[in-house]
Short mmCIF file of C-alpha atoms in Angstrom, two decimals:
data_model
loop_
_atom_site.label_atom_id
_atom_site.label_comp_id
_atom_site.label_asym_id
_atom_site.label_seq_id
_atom_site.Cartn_x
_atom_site.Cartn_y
_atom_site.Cartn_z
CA UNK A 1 0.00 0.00 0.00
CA UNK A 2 1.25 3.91 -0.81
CA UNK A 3 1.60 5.84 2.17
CA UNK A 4 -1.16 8.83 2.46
CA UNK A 5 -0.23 12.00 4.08
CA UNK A 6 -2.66 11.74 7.70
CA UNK A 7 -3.81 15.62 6.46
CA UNK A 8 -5.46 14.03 3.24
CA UNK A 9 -7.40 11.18 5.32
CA UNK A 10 -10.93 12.85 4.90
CA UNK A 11 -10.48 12.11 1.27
CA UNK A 12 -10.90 8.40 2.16
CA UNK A 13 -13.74 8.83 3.98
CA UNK A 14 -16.97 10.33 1.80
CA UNK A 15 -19.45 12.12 3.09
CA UNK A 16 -23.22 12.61 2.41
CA UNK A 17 -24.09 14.34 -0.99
CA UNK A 18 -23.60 17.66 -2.00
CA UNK A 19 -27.01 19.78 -0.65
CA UNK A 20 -27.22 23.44 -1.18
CA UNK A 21 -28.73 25.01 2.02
CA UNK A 22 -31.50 27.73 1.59
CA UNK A 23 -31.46 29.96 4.18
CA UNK A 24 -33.91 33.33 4.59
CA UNK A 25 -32.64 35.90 7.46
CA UNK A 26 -36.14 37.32 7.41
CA UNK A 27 -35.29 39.41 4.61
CA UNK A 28 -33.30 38.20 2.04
CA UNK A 29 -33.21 34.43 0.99
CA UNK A 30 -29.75 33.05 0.37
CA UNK A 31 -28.39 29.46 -0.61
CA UNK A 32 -24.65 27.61 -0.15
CA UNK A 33 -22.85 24.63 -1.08
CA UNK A 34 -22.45 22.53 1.78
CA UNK A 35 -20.14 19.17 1.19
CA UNK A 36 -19.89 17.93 4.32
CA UNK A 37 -22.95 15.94 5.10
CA UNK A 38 -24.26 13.50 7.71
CA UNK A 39 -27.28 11.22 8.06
CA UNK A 40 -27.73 10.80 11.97
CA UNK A 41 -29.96 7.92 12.51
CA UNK A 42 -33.03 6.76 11.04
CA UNK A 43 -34.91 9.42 11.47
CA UNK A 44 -35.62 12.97 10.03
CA UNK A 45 -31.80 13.69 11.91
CA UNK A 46 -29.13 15.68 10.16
CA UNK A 47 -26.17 17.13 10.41
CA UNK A 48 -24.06 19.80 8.35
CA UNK A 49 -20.59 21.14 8.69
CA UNK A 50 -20.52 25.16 8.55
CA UNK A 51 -19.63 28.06 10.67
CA UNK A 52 -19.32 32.30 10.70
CA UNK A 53 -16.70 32.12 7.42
CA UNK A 54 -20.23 31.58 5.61
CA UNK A 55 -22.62 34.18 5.41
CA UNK A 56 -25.71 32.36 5.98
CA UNK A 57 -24.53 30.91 9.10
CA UNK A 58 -25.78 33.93 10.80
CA UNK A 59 -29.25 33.07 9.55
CA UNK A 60 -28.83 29.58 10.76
CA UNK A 61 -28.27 30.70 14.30
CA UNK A 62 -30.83 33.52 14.07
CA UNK A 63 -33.56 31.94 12.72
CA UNK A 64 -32.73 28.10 13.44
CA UNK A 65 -34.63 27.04 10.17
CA UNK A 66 -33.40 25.98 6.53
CA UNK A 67 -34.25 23.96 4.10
CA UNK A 68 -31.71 21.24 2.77
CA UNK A 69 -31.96 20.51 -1.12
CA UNK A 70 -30.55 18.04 -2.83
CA UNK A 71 -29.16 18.82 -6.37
CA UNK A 72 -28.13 16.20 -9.22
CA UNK A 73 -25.29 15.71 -11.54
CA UNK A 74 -26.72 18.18 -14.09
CA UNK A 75 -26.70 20.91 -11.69
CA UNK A 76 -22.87 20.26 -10.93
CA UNK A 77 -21.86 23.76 -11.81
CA UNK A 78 -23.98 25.44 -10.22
CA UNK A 79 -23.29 23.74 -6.97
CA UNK A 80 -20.13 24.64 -7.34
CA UNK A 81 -20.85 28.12 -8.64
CA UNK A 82 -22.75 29.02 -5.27
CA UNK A 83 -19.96 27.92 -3.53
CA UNK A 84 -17.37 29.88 -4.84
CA UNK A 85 -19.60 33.38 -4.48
CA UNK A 86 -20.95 35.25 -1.43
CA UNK A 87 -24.99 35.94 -0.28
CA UNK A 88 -22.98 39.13 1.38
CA UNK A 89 -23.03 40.46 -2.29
CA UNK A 90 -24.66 38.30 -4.36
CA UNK A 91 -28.29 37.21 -5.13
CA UNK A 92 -27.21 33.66 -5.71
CA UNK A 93 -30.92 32.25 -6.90
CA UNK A 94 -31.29 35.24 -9.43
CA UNK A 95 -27.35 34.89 -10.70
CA UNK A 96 -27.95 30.95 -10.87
CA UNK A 97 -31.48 30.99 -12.43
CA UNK A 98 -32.47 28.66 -9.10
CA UNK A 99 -36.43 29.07 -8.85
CA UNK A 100 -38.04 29.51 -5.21
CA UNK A 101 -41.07 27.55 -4.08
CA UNK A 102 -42.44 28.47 -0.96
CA UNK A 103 -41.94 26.37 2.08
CA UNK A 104 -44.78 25.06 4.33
CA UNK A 105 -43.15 25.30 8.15
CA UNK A 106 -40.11 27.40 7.67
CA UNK A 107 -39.27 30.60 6.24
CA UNK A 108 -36.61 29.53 3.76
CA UNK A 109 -37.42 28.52 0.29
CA UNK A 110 -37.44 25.42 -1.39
CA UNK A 111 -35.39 25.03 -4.71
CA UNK A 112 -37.68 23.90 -7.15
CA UNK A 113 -34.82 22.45 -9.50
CA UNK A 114 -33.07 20.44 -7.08
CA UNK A 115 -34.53 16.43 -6.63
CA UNK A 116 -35.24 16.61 -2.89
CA UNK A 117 -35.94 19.28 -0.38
CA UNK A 118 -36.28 18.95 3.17
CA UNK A 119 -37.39 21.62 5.59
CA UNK A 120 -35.35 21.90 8.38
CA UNK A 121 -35.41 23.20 12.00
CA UNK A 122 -31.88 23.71 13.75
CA UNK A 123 -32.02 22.00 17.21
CA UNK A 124 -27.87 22.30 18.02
CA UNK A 125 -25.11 23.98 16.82
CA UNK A 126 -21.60 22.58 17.68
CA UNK A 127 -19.64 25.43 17.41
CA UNK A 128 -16.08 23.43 18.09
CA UNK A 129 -16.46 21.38 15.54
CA UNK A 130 -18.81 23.52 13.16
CA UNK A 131 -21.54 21.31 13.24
CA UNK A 132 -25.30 22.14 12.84
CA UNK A 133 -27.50 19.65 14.05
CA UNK A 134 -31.15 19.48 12.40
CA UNK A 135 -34.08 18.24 12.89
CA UNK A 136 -36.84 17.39 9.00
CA UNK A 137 -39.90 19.13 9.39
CA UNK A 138 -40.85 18.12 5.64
CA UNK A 139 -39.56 16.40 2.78
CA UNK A 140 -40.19 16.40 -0.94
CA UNK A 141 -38.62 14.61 -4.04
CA UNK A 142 -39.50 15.31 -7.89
CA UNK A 143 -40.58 11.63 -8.43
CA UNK A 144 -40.85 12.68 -12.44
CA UNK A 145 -37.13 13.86 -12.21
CA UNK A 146 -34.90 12.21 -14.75
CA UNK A 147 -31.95 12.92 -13.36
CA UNK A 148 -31.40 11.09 -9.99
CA UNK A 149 -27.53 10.97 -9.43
CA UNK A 150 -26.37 12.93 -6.72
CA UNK A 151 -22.70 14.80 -6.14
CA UNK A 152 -20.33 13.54 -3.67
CA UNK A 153 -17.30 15.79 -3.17
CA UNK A 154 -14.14 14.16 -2.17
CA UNK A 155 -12.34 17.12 -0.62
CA UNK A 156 -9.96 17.70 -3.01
CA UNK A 157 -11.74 19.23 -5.83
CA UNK A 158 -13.03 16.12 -7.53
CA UNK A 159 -16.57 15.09 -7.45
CA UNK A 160 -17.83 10.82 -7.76
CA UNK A 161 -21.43 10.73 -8.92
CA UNK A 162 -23.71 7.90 -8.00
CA UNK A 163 -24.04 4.76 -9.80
CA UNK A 164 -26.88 2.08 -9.83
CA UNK A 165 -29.05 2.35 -7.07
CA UNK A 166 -29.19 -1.44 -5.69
CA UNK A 167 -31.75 -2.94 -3.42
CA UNK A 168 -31.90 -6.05 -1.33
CA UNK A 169 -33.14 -8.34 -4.60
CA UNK A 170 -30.32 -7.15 -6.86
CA UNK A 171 -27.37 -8.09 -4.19
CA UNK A 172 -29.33 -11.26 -3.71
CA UNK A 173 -29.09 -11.94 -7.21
CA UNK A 174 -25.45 -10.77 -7.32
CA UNK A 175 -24.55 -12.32 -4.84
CA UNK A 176 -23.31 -9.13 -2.91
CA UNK A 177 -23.16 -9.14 0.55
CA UNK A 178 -26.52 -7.59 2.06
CA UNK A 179 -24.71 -5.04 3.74
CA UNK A 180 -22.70 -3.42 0.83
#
């Protein structure tokens, strides 16, 4: 095995999708890129990595409400697009052509071009380790979406889009192991 430097380890270790998080500060709506990810049990539980270098973070802590959508594969650049650019000075779902749809329990819009939405309320924020806990008030997916495959960054600028979506039945018939 090649040796890994221990600063690149995250790499190895892939987190939830890529989600853009809507955000409204009661009176401007705003949306980022958030990579870092995390499912929390079976449940409507999330978490998300953030903290004040990101201007909507003030709106998470104000308001303790967003809603988490879930982009595809063809909406890879602008993902990355709202990354790269600040709410501070930019209105990100005008410069991005992202349509609004109005929530039903929090404040922040949904983003009608994305696959999945889910409203969100905050119920901790970790501030050591930049963590915002929520809680899924609502969800919604665009069952007539074509486009299904979601983003995954690695960490170091690359990207791995899903494959096949496999249920119990196809690893039976593979012969995978039911856990994989």
């Amino acid at each position: 095995m090649q040796s890994l430097p221990i600063g690149r380890a995250f790499t190895l270790i892939e987190p939830g999708p890529v989600v853009l998080v809507a955000t409204n500060d009661g009176r401007n709506d705003n949306v980022m890129t958030i990579t870092w990810t995390m499912v929390l049990d079976f449940s409507a539980s999330f978490a998300i990595t953030t903290g004040p270098w990101n201007h909507s973070y003030a709106a998470l802590e104000q308001t303790r409400e967003c809603v988490i959508a879930v982009p595809t594969v063809d909406l890879i650049d602008t993902a990355v697009g709202i990354g790269t650019c600040s709410g501070k000075d930019t209105d990100k779902f005008a410069r991005f052509g992202l349509t609004r749809a109005k929530a039903k329990h929090v404040r922040a819009p949904l983003i009608r071009e994305c696959i999945a939405n889910i409203e969100c309320r905050v119920t901790d924020i970790v501030e050591r380790h930049g963590i915002v806990v929520l809680e899924g008030v609502a969800a919604y997916l665009d069952a007539a979406r074509k486009e299904r495959r979601t983003i995954h960054a690695v960490g170091d600028g690359t990207f791995v889009v899903d494959g096949r979506r496999l249920d119990r039945r196809d690893m039976m018939r593979a012969k995978l192991p039911a856990g994989l």
